[in-house]
Structures are given as C-alpha cells and as structure tokens.
Amino acid sequence: MATGLIPIRRVVTGNDERGRSRVVWDGPAPNSYPGPIEGRGHTDLWVWYDKVPLLSGERDDGTLPYDFPGPALGGHLRIIHAAKYPDNLDPAKNPAIEPMHEPTAAPSRRRWDRGRGMHKTETVDYGIVLSGERELVLDDGTLLMKAGDIVCQIGAWHQWASPREECLMAFDMIGTCFVDGPSGLAQGNDKVIHPDPNLKLPDGVKPARRIVTIDTEDGKGSLVSDGPAPDVRFDPARPGFASARLWVTDSYPAGMVFESLQSPHTIEPPAEGTVCRVVTFPPDDVWKGKVGSAEVQAFFSAMGSPGASTYSPSAPHPYMQKTRTADFCFVLEGEITLVLDTEEVNLARGDVAILRGANHAWSNRTGNPAVLSISSHDGA
C-alpha cells in the first residue's frame, strides 16, 4: 500500500460454484500511486481492455496496467486524490506545471495537452466528486464542484484546480473515437434536455447536479449544461426513493453528443454501452412489510427493466435484482448494506463496490437517506 494517500475501500463481487453472488475482495484498493505533492495521486479501481468489462473470473482487474487515459478499446475506473494547494504556492511559478503552448499529442495519441494542466482525452468520462471540492476549468469559464456533483465530460478540453480544499474524485473513463482527428468536436445536434420546473422531489431527496461539457469549436472546451439531472424516477411503494439518470452511452466507441437522455429509460445500459445514475434510498423502515411481488414488479417495469427483478418471497430482500452488468457504485452519503445471495456487506460514505453480474439489493437500515452514484456497464 502506497503511503501518503487515503486508502480507498473497494468491495468486488463474484459468483460461487452454484452461481450465487458473493464477495471476492474487500479491502483497500491495491493500486495507489502518490504524486510529487503530499496527498496528491491516484488509486486505480478497475481496468478493461475490451468493449465491455468481464463479469467472471478470479483475476483482480484493478491491478492491470494501462497507459492513461486507458485502453483504446476499453476503459478504466480510478479515484484522483487532489490535495489542497499549499498556501504559498504560486501556480505561475510552479515548475511542475508547464507553460501554455500549442496542443501536443501524448505518445498514446489519445491525450492532448496545451500547458497549465489544460488537456483533453479521447474518452467520455463520468467525473464524480466524492468529498471536498474541485474547480473544473473550461475555456469559457470555471465551475466549482462539490461532493455529489457529477460531470459528464465528452472529450472536452479542461483542467482541474484545488485552491481551497482537498478532494477525492472518481473518474469512469470510457473509450470514444474522435471522427475529426484531435479536434474531437461534438457530433449531431441533439437538444439538451432540461428538468421539468414543476417536478417536486420526495422529502429527503436532493437534486443530482449534472454538468455536461464538450468541444463545439476547435480547441475550446465548453459548458453544455449545468443543473439538476432531468430524468428522475420514483417508487410509490418506497416514499423517498429516487433514481436520477445523468448520461447514457449506447455504443462502443461512446458517442460524442450534446445529449443522451432521449434514449429509453432503463436500469440496464444498451449493448456495449453504459448508464450513469444517482440513486437515493430511503430508510427501509418507511416501506418494510408493505412491499410484495406486485409493488416490486411495478417498480422494475416503470424503470424499463422488468426482467431485472429476481423477486422471491424467500429472497433476502424484495428488491433483489440481477443484470448482465458491471456496476461501479460509490456511496456519496449515508450508510447502506449490500445484500448478496450468500452474505451482506455494510458500506459507508467513500466506499466503492464493483458488482460483476451480481444478484443483489441495497438495504438502508439507518434513519437517514443513503445516496449512491452507480455507473453500469454492459458486461461479458
């Protein structure tokens, strides 16, 4: 375990010889890399080299090597540890930060830099602030991101700054393809979907902030939208439940588009695609004993995934579900229990669960809502 970085607890599931979901690894993610400044660096969580992550096997794919920004035909999941800038640091005089220059390509040819930390990668990224705050710097402005905020970075020029507070930020980086070479401009003219101004969220549910960035001009990273996630679903049987969908990729390579939520709403991603959601789970006590087969089936049907439910009166939880997906789950607020076929795991804020085709449910046994960011990838 590297020193100088906060250990990241990572829970990874698999299946036993009878096909029952279980925990394979539970402990600090093994691949941490401290940077030149104390408290700065990154921790790798998962890597995949093909279009979709593998859902079986005993290999820990969090230990696979890769060259940033990740495999050209796959992707990778990591957490950035961004320490607060030292009080006496003058960024203009920092020898570790190169001056501004014309865009240059990295050896991988999938990353471009132009100095001062401004860069772009041939990826679609879900960037999730887990704790603290971080500044997202674009060519047309700077945004302050706080815990729970998510940016959908569609191959845009950008840089990061942590002038006031340290930050942990997860990045799910998915390979795309710039059809116009290094320009990496937006394709198509899909209209941005905005939230219904009359939508009222249930008590205890906070809006999920969605930021979308993309290049609309050569060499200019631009803000497309910034506001509450516009596609939110509820469960009448569980007052206080909300699932906010933020972005979808429906192919590999991932599309370079202005908007993706015009696709049908489902829990499961499209073939060779992904879906990013923020889910709020109310305490079980508000619905426990009031939910049966009809309520569960109504929920999964409303979510566009009726086949995901594995409901059984004898199951350990009524909302047990199983999909052919690799689910990258980050606890943003509260505490929650991951219910599997063979065991249960208690998770707290900052913990990460990687579910590989697992039959599972989420149980909130506390008195407060629990909030998770879940990025689901079609799996093999």
Coordinates of C-alpha atoms in Angstrom, one line a residue:
M1 CA 0.0 0.0 0.0
A2 CA 1.4 3.3 -1.0
T3 CA 1.8 6.0 1.7
G4 CA 0.5 9.5 1.6
L5 CA -2.9 8.7 0.1
I6 CA -6.2 7.9 1.8
P7 CA -6.9 4.2 1.5
I8 CA -10.0 3.5 -0.7
R9 CA -12.1 0.6 0.5
R10 CA -13.1 -1.5 -2.5
V11 CA -15.6 -4.4 -2.4
V12 CA -15.7 -6.6 -5.5
T13 CA -18.3 -9.3 -6.1
G14 CA -18.3 -12.6 -8.0
N15 CA -20.3 -15.8 -8.0
D16 CA -19.6 -19.1 -6.3
E17 CA -19.8 -22.5 -8.0
R18 CA -23.6 -22.5 -7.6
G19 CA -23.9 -19.1 -9.3
R20 CA -24.7 -17.3 -6.0
S21 CA -23.4 -13.8 -5.5
R22 CA -20.6 -13.3 -3.0
V23 CA -17.7 -11.0 -2.1
V24 CA -14.4 -11.8 -3.8
W25 CA -12.3 -8.9 -2.4
D26 CA -12.9 -6.4 0.4
G27 CA -10.2 -4.1 1.5
P28 CA -8.1 -1.2 0.4
A29 CA -7.7 -0.9 -3.4
P30 CA -4.2 -2.3 -4.0
N31 CA -3.0 0.1 -6.8
S32 CA -2.3 3.6 -5.3
Y33 CA 0.2 6.0 -6.7
P34 CA 1.2 9.0 -4.7
G35 CA 2.2 12.1 -6.7
P36 CA 5.1 14.6 -6.1
I37 CA 2.9 16.6 -3.6
E38 CA 1.9 15.0 -0.3
G39 CA -1.7 13.8 -0.5
R40 CA -1.9 14.0 -4.3
G41 CA -2.0 11.0 -6.6
H42 CA -4.5 8.4 -7.8
T43 CA -5.9 5.0 -7.0
D44 CA -6.8 2.5 -9.7
L45 CA -10.0 0.5 -9.2
W46 CA -10.7 -1.4 -12.4
V47 CA -9.4 -1.7 -15.9
W48 CA -10.9 -3.4 -19.0
Y49 CA -9.3 -3.8 -22.4
D50 CA -12.3 -4.9 -24.5
K51 CA -15.5 -3.1 -25.2
V52 CA -17.2 -4.3 -22.1
P53 CA -15.8 -5.5 -18.7
L54 CA -15.6 -9.1 -17.8
L55 CA -18.1 -10.3 -15.2
S56 CA -16.4 -13.6 -14.2
G57 CA -13.0 -14.9 -13.2
E58 CA -10.7 -14.7 -10.2
R59 CA -8.3 -12.1 -11.7
D60 CA -8.3 -8.7 -10.0
D61 CA -8.7 -6.3 -12.9
G62 CA -8.0 -3.4 -10.6
T63 CA -4.3 -4.4 -10.8
L64 CA -4.0 -4.5 -14.6
P65 CA -1.5 -2.0 -16.1
Y66 CA -2.7 0.7 -18.6
D67 CA -1.5 3.9 -20.2
F68 CA -3.5 7.0 -19.3
P69 CA -6.2 7.7 -20.5
G70 CA -6.9 4.0 -20.6
P71 CA -7.1 1.2 -23.1
A72 CA -8.2 2.4 -26.6
L73 CA -10.8 -0.4 -26.8
G74 CA -11.9 -0.4 -23.2
G75 CA -11.7 2.0 -20.2
H76 CA -10.7 2.4 -16.6
L77 CA -12.0 3.5 -13.2
R78 CA -9.9 5.5 -10.8
I79 CA -10.0 7.9 -7.9
I80 CA -8.0 11.1 -8.0
H81 CA -6.6 12.4 -4.7
A82 CA -6.4 16.1 -5.1
A83 CA -4.8 17.8 -2.1
K84 CA -5.4 21.5 -1.4
Y85 CA -2.7 23.7 -2.9
P86 CA -0.1 24.8 -0.4
D87 CA -0.8 28.3 0.9
N88 CA 2.4 29.7 -0.5
L89 CA 2.1 28.1 -4.0
D90 CA 2.1 30.5 -6.9
P91 CA 0.8 28.4 -9.8
A92 CA 2.5 30.7 -12.3
K93 CA 5.9 29.8 -10.7
N94 CA 5.2 26.1 -10.1
P95 CA 8.0 24.2 -12.1
A96 CA 5.8 21.1 -12.2
I97 CA 3.2 23.0 -14.4
E98 CA 4.4 23.6 -17.9
P99 CA 3.6 27.0 -19.6
M100 CA 0.9 27.3 -22.2
H101 CA 1.7 26.1 -25.7
E102 CA 0.2 24.8 -28.9
P103 CA -1.7 21.4 -28.4
T104 CA 0.6 18.4 -28.5
A105 CA -0.3 14.8 -28.5
A106 CA 0.9 12.3 -25.9
P107 CA 2.6 9.1 -27.2
S108 CA -0.7 7.2 -26.8
R109 CA -2.2 9.7 -29.4
R110 CA -5.3 9.7 -27.3
R111 CA -4.4 12.6 -25.0
W112 CA -3.6 16.2 -25.9
D113 CA -2.1 18.9 -23.7
R114 CA -1.5 22.6 -24.1
G115 CA 0.1 23.5 -20.8
R116 CA -1.1 24.8 -17.4
G117 CA -2.8 21.4 -16.9
M118 CA -5.3 22.0 -19.8
H119 CA -5.8 18.7 -21.6
K120 CA -8.3 16.5 -23.4
T121 CA -8.6 12.8 -23.8
E122 CA -10.3 10.5 -26.3
T123 CA -12.8 9.4 -23.7
V124 CA -16.3 10.0 -22.3
D125 CA -15.8 10.5 -18.6
Y126 CA -18.2 10.4 -15.6
G127 CA -16.4 12.5 -13.0
I128 CA -17.9 12.1 -9.5
V129 CA -16.9 14.3 -6.6
L130 CA -16.8 12.0 -3.6
S131 CA -15.6 14.5 -1.0
G132 CA -14.3 18.1 -0.7
E133 CA -14.5 20.4 -3.7
R134 CA -12.7 20.9 -7.0
E135 CA -12.7 23.6 -9.7
L136 CA -13.4 22.5 -13.3
V137 CA -11.8 25.0 -15.6
L138 CA -13.1 25.3 -19.2
D139 CA -12.2 27.7 -21.9
D140 CA -15.5 29.5 -21.3
G141 CA -15.5 29.6 -17.5
T142 CA -14.8 27.9 -14.2
L143 CA -17.2 25.8 -12.2
L144 CA -16.9 24.9 -8.5
M145 CA -17.9 21.2 -8.0
K146 CA -18.8 19.9 -4.5
A147 CA -19.4 16.5 -3.1
G148 CA -22.1 14.6 -5.1
D149 CA -21.7 16.7 -8.2
I150 CA -21.1 14.8 -11.4
V151 CA -19.6 16.0 -14.7
C152 CA -20.2 14.1 -18.0
Q153 CA -17.1 15.1 -19.8
I154 CA -17.5 14.4 -23.6
G155 CA -13.9 14.6 -24.8
A156 CA -13.7 18.3 -23.8
W157 CA -10.6 20.5 -23.2
H158 CA -10.4 21.1 -19.4
Q159 CA -8.2 21.4 -16.4
W160 CA -8.6 20.9 -12.6
A161 CA -7.7 23.1 -9.6
S162 CA -8.0 22.6 -5.9
P163 CA -7.2 26.0 -4.5
R164 CA -9.2 25.8 -1.2
E165 CA -10.0 22.2 -0.2
E166 CA -8.8 18.7 -0.8
C167 CA -10.9 16.5 -2.9
L168 CA -11.5 12.8 -3.8
M169 CA -12.9 12.5 -7.3
A170 CA -13.8 9.3 -9.2
F171 CA -13.5 9.0 -12.9
D172 CA -15.1 6.3 -15.0
M173 CA -13.3 6.8 -18.4
I174 CA -14.9 5.2 -21.4
G175 CA -13.2 5.0 -24.8
T176 CA -14.5 7.1 -27.6
C177 CA -13.3 8.0 -31.1
F178 CA -12.7 11.5 -32.5
V179 CA -14.1 11.3 -36.0
D180 CA -12.4 14.6 -36.9
G181 CA -8.9 13.8 -35.5
P182 CA -7.6 15.6 -32.5
S183 CA -10.3 18.3 -32.7
G184 CA -12.8 16.0 -31.0
L185 CA -15.8 18.1 -31.7
A186 CA -19.4 17.4 -30.8
Q187 CA -21.4 15.4 -33.4
G188 CA -25.0 15.9 -34.2
N189 CA -27.4 18.4 -32.9
D190 CA -29.3 16.7 -30.1
K191 CA -31.2 19.2 -28.0
V192 CA -30.2 19.4 -24.3
I193 CA -32.9 18.0 -22.0
H194 CA -33.7 20.2 -19.0
P195 CA -35.6 19.2 -15.9
D196 CA -39.3 19.8 -15.6
P197 CA -39.6 23.1 -13.5
N198 CA -42.7 21.7 -11.9
L199 CA -41.1 18.4 -10.7
K200 CA -41.2 18.0 -6.9
L201 CA -38.7 15.7 -5.4
P202 CA -39.8 13.5 -2.5
D203 CA -38.9 14.5 1.0
G204 CA -35.2 13.7 1.8
V205 CA -34.2 13.6 -1.9
K206 CA -31.7 16.2 -3.1
P207 CA -31.4 17.1 -6.8
A208 CA -28.4 15.4 -8.5
R209 CA -26.3 18.0 -10.2
R210 CA -25.3 17.2 -13.8
I211 CA -22.6 19.1 -15.7
V212 CA -22.1 18.3 -19.4
T213 CA -19.0 19.6 -21.3
I214 CA -17.9 19.1 -24.9
D215 CA -15.9 21.0 -27.6
T216 CA -18.1 22.9 -30.0
E217 CA -15.1 24.8 -31.6
D218 CA -11.6 23.5 -32.3
G219 CA -9.5 24.0 -29.2
K220 CA -12.4 25.2 -26.9
G221 CA -13.8 23.2 -24.1
S222 CA -17.4 24.5 -23.5
L223 CA -20.2 24.1 -21.0
V224 CA -23.3 22.4 -22.5
S225 CA -25.5 22.3 -19.4
D226 CA -25.3 22.6 -15.6
G227 CA -28.3 21.8 -13.4
P228 CA -30.4 19.1 -11.8
A229 CA -30.5 15.8 -13.7
P230 CA -33.6 16.0 -15.8
D231 CA -34.7 12.3 -15.8
V232 CA -35.8 11.2 -12.4
R233 CA -37.9 8.1 -11.5
F234 CA -39.6 7.3 -8.2
D235 CA -41.1 4.3 -6.5
P236 CA -44.5 4.9 -4.9
A237 CA -44.0 1.8 -2.7
R238 CA -40.9 3.4 -1.2
P239 CA -41.5 7.0 -0.3
G240 CA -38.2 8.9 -0.6
F241 CA -36.7 6.7 -3.3
A242 CA -35.4 8.4 -6.4
S243 CA -33.3 7.3 -9.3
A244 CA -31.8 10.2 -11.4
R245 CA -30.3 9.3 -14.8
L246 CA -27.5 11.5 -15.9
W247 CA -26.0 10.1 -19.1
V248 CA -26.1 7.1 -21.4
T249 CA -23.7 5.7 -23.9
D250 CA -25.3 3.4 -26.4
S251 CA -22.3 2.0 -28.4
Y252 CA -18.6 1.5 -28.3
P253 CA -16.8 3.7 -29.0
A254 CA -19.0 6.1 -27.0
G255 CA -20.8 8.8 -28.9
M256 CA -19.6 12.5 -28.9
V257 CA -23.1 14.0 -28.5
F258 CA -24.7 17.0 -26.7
E259 CA -27.4 14.9 -25.0
S260 CA -28.1 11.2 -24.4
L261 CA -31.2 11.0 -22.3
Q262 CA -33.5 10.8 -25.2
S263 CA -32.8 7.1 -25.2
P264 CA -35.4 4.8 -23.4
H265 CA -35.1 4.8 -19.7
T266 CA -33.8 1.5 -18.3
I267 CA -31.6 0.4 -15.4
E268 CA -29.6 -1.7 -17.8
P269 CA -27.3 0.0 -20.3
P270 CA -27.6 -0.6 -24.1
A271 CA -25.5 -3.2 -25.7
E272 CA -21.8 -2.2 -25.4
G273 CA -23.0 0.9 -23.5
T274 CA -23.3 2.5 -20.1
V275 CA -25.7 4.4 -17.9
C276 CA -24.8 6.7 -15.1
R277 CA -27.4 7.3 -12.2
V278 CA -27.6 8.8 -8.8
V279 CA -29.9 6.8 -6.5
T280 CA -31.4 7.8 -3.2
F281 CA -32.5 5.0 -0.9
P282 CA -34.8 5.9 2.0
P283 CA -34.7 4.0 5.3
D284 CA -36.2 0.5 4.9
D285 CA -38.5 1.3 7.9
V286 CA -40.6 3.6 5.7
W287 CA -41.7 0.7 3.5
K288 CA -40.8 -2.5 5.2
G289 CA -43.6 -5.0 5.4
K290 CA -45.7 -3.1 2.8
V291 CA -44.0 -4.3 -0.4
G292 CA -44.7 -7.5 -2.2
S293 CA -44.4 -9.0 -5.7
A294 CA -46.9 -6.6 -7.3
E295 CA -45.1 -3.5 -6.0
V296 CA -41.7 -4.8 -7.0
Q297 CA -42.7 -5.7 -10.5
A298 CA -44.4 -2.3 -10.9
F299 CA -41.2 -0.6 -9.9
F300 CA -38.9 -2.6 -12.3
S301 CA -41.4 -2.1 -15.1
A302 CA -41.5 1.6 -14.6
M303 CA -37.7 1.7 -14.6
G304 CA -37.7 0.0 -18.1
S305 CA -36.1 -3.2 -16.8
P306 CA -38.9 -5.7 -15.8
G307 CA -36.5 -8.6 -16.4
A308 CA -34.0 -7.4 -13.8
S309 CA -36.1 -8.4 -10.8
T310 CA -35.3 -11.7 -9.1
Y311 CA -38.1 -11.3 -6.6
S312 CA -38.9 -14.3 -4.5
P313 CA -40.8 -14.5 -1.2
S314 CA -37.8 -16.4 0.2
A315 CA -35.2 -13.9 -1.1
P316 CA -33.2 -11.9 1.4
H317 CA -34.6 -8.7 0.1
P318 CA -37.7 -7.9 -2.0
Y319 CA -35.8 -5.7 -4.5
M320 CA -33.2 -8.3 -5.4
Q321 CA -32.1 -7.8 -9.0
K322 CA -29.6 -9.2 -11.5
T323 CA -28.4 -7.8 -14.8
R324 CA -25.5 -8.6 -17.1
T325 CA -23.6 -5.5 -16.0
A326 CA -20.5 -4.3 -14.2
D327 CA -21.8 -1.8 -11.7
F328 CA -19.4 0.8 -10.3
C329 CA -21.1 2.0 -7.1
F330 CA -19.9 4.9 -4.9
V331 CA -21.5 5.8 -1.6
L332 CA -21.9 9.5 -1.7
E333 CA -24.0 10.0 1.5
G334 CA -25.1 7.9 4.5
E335 CA -24.6 4.2 5.1
I336 CA -26.1 1.2 3.2
T337 CA -26.0 -2.6 3.2
L338 CA -25.2 -4.5 0.0
V339 CA -27.3 -7.7 0.2
L340 CA -26.0 -10.6 -1.8
D341 CA -27.1 -14.2 -2.1
T342 CA -24.6 -15.5 0.5
E343 CA -23.7 -12.5 2.6
E344 CA -24.2 -8.8 3.4
V345 CA -21.7 -6.0 3.4
N346 CA -22.1 -2.7 5.2
L347 CA -20.8 0.3 3.2
A348 CA -20.2 3.9 4.4
R349 CA -19.6 7.1 2.6
G350 CA -16.5 6.9 0.4
D351 CA -16.6 3.1 0.0
V352 CA -16.7 1.6 -3.5
A353 CA -18.5 -1.6 -4.7
I354 CA -17.8 -3.2 -8.0
L355 CA -20.6 -5.6 -8.8
R356 CA -19.9 -8.2 -11.5
G357 CA -23.3 -9.5 -12.7
A358 CA -24.3 -9.9 -9.0
N359 CA -27.7 -10.8 -7.8
H360 CA -28.1 -8.0 -5.2
A361 CA -30.2 -5.4 -3.4
W362 CA -29.5 -2.3 -1.4
S363 CA -30.9 -2.1 2.2
N364 CA -30.9 1.1 4.2
R365 CA -31.1 0.2 7.8
T366 CA -30.4 3.6 9.2
G367 CA -32.7 6.5 9.9
N368 CA -31.4 8.7 7.1
P369 CA -31.3 8.5 3.3
A370 CA -28.4 6.9 1.6
V371 CA -27.2 8.2 -1.8
L372 CA -25.2 6.2 -4.3
S373 CA -23.7 7.0 -7.7
I374 CA -24.0 3.9 -9.9
S375 CA -22.3 3.6 -13.3
S376 CA -23.5 0.5 -15.0
H377 CA -21.6 -1.0 -18.0
D378 CA -22.8 -3.8 -20.3
G379 CA -20.7 -6.8 -19.4
A380 CA -19.5 -10.1 -20.8

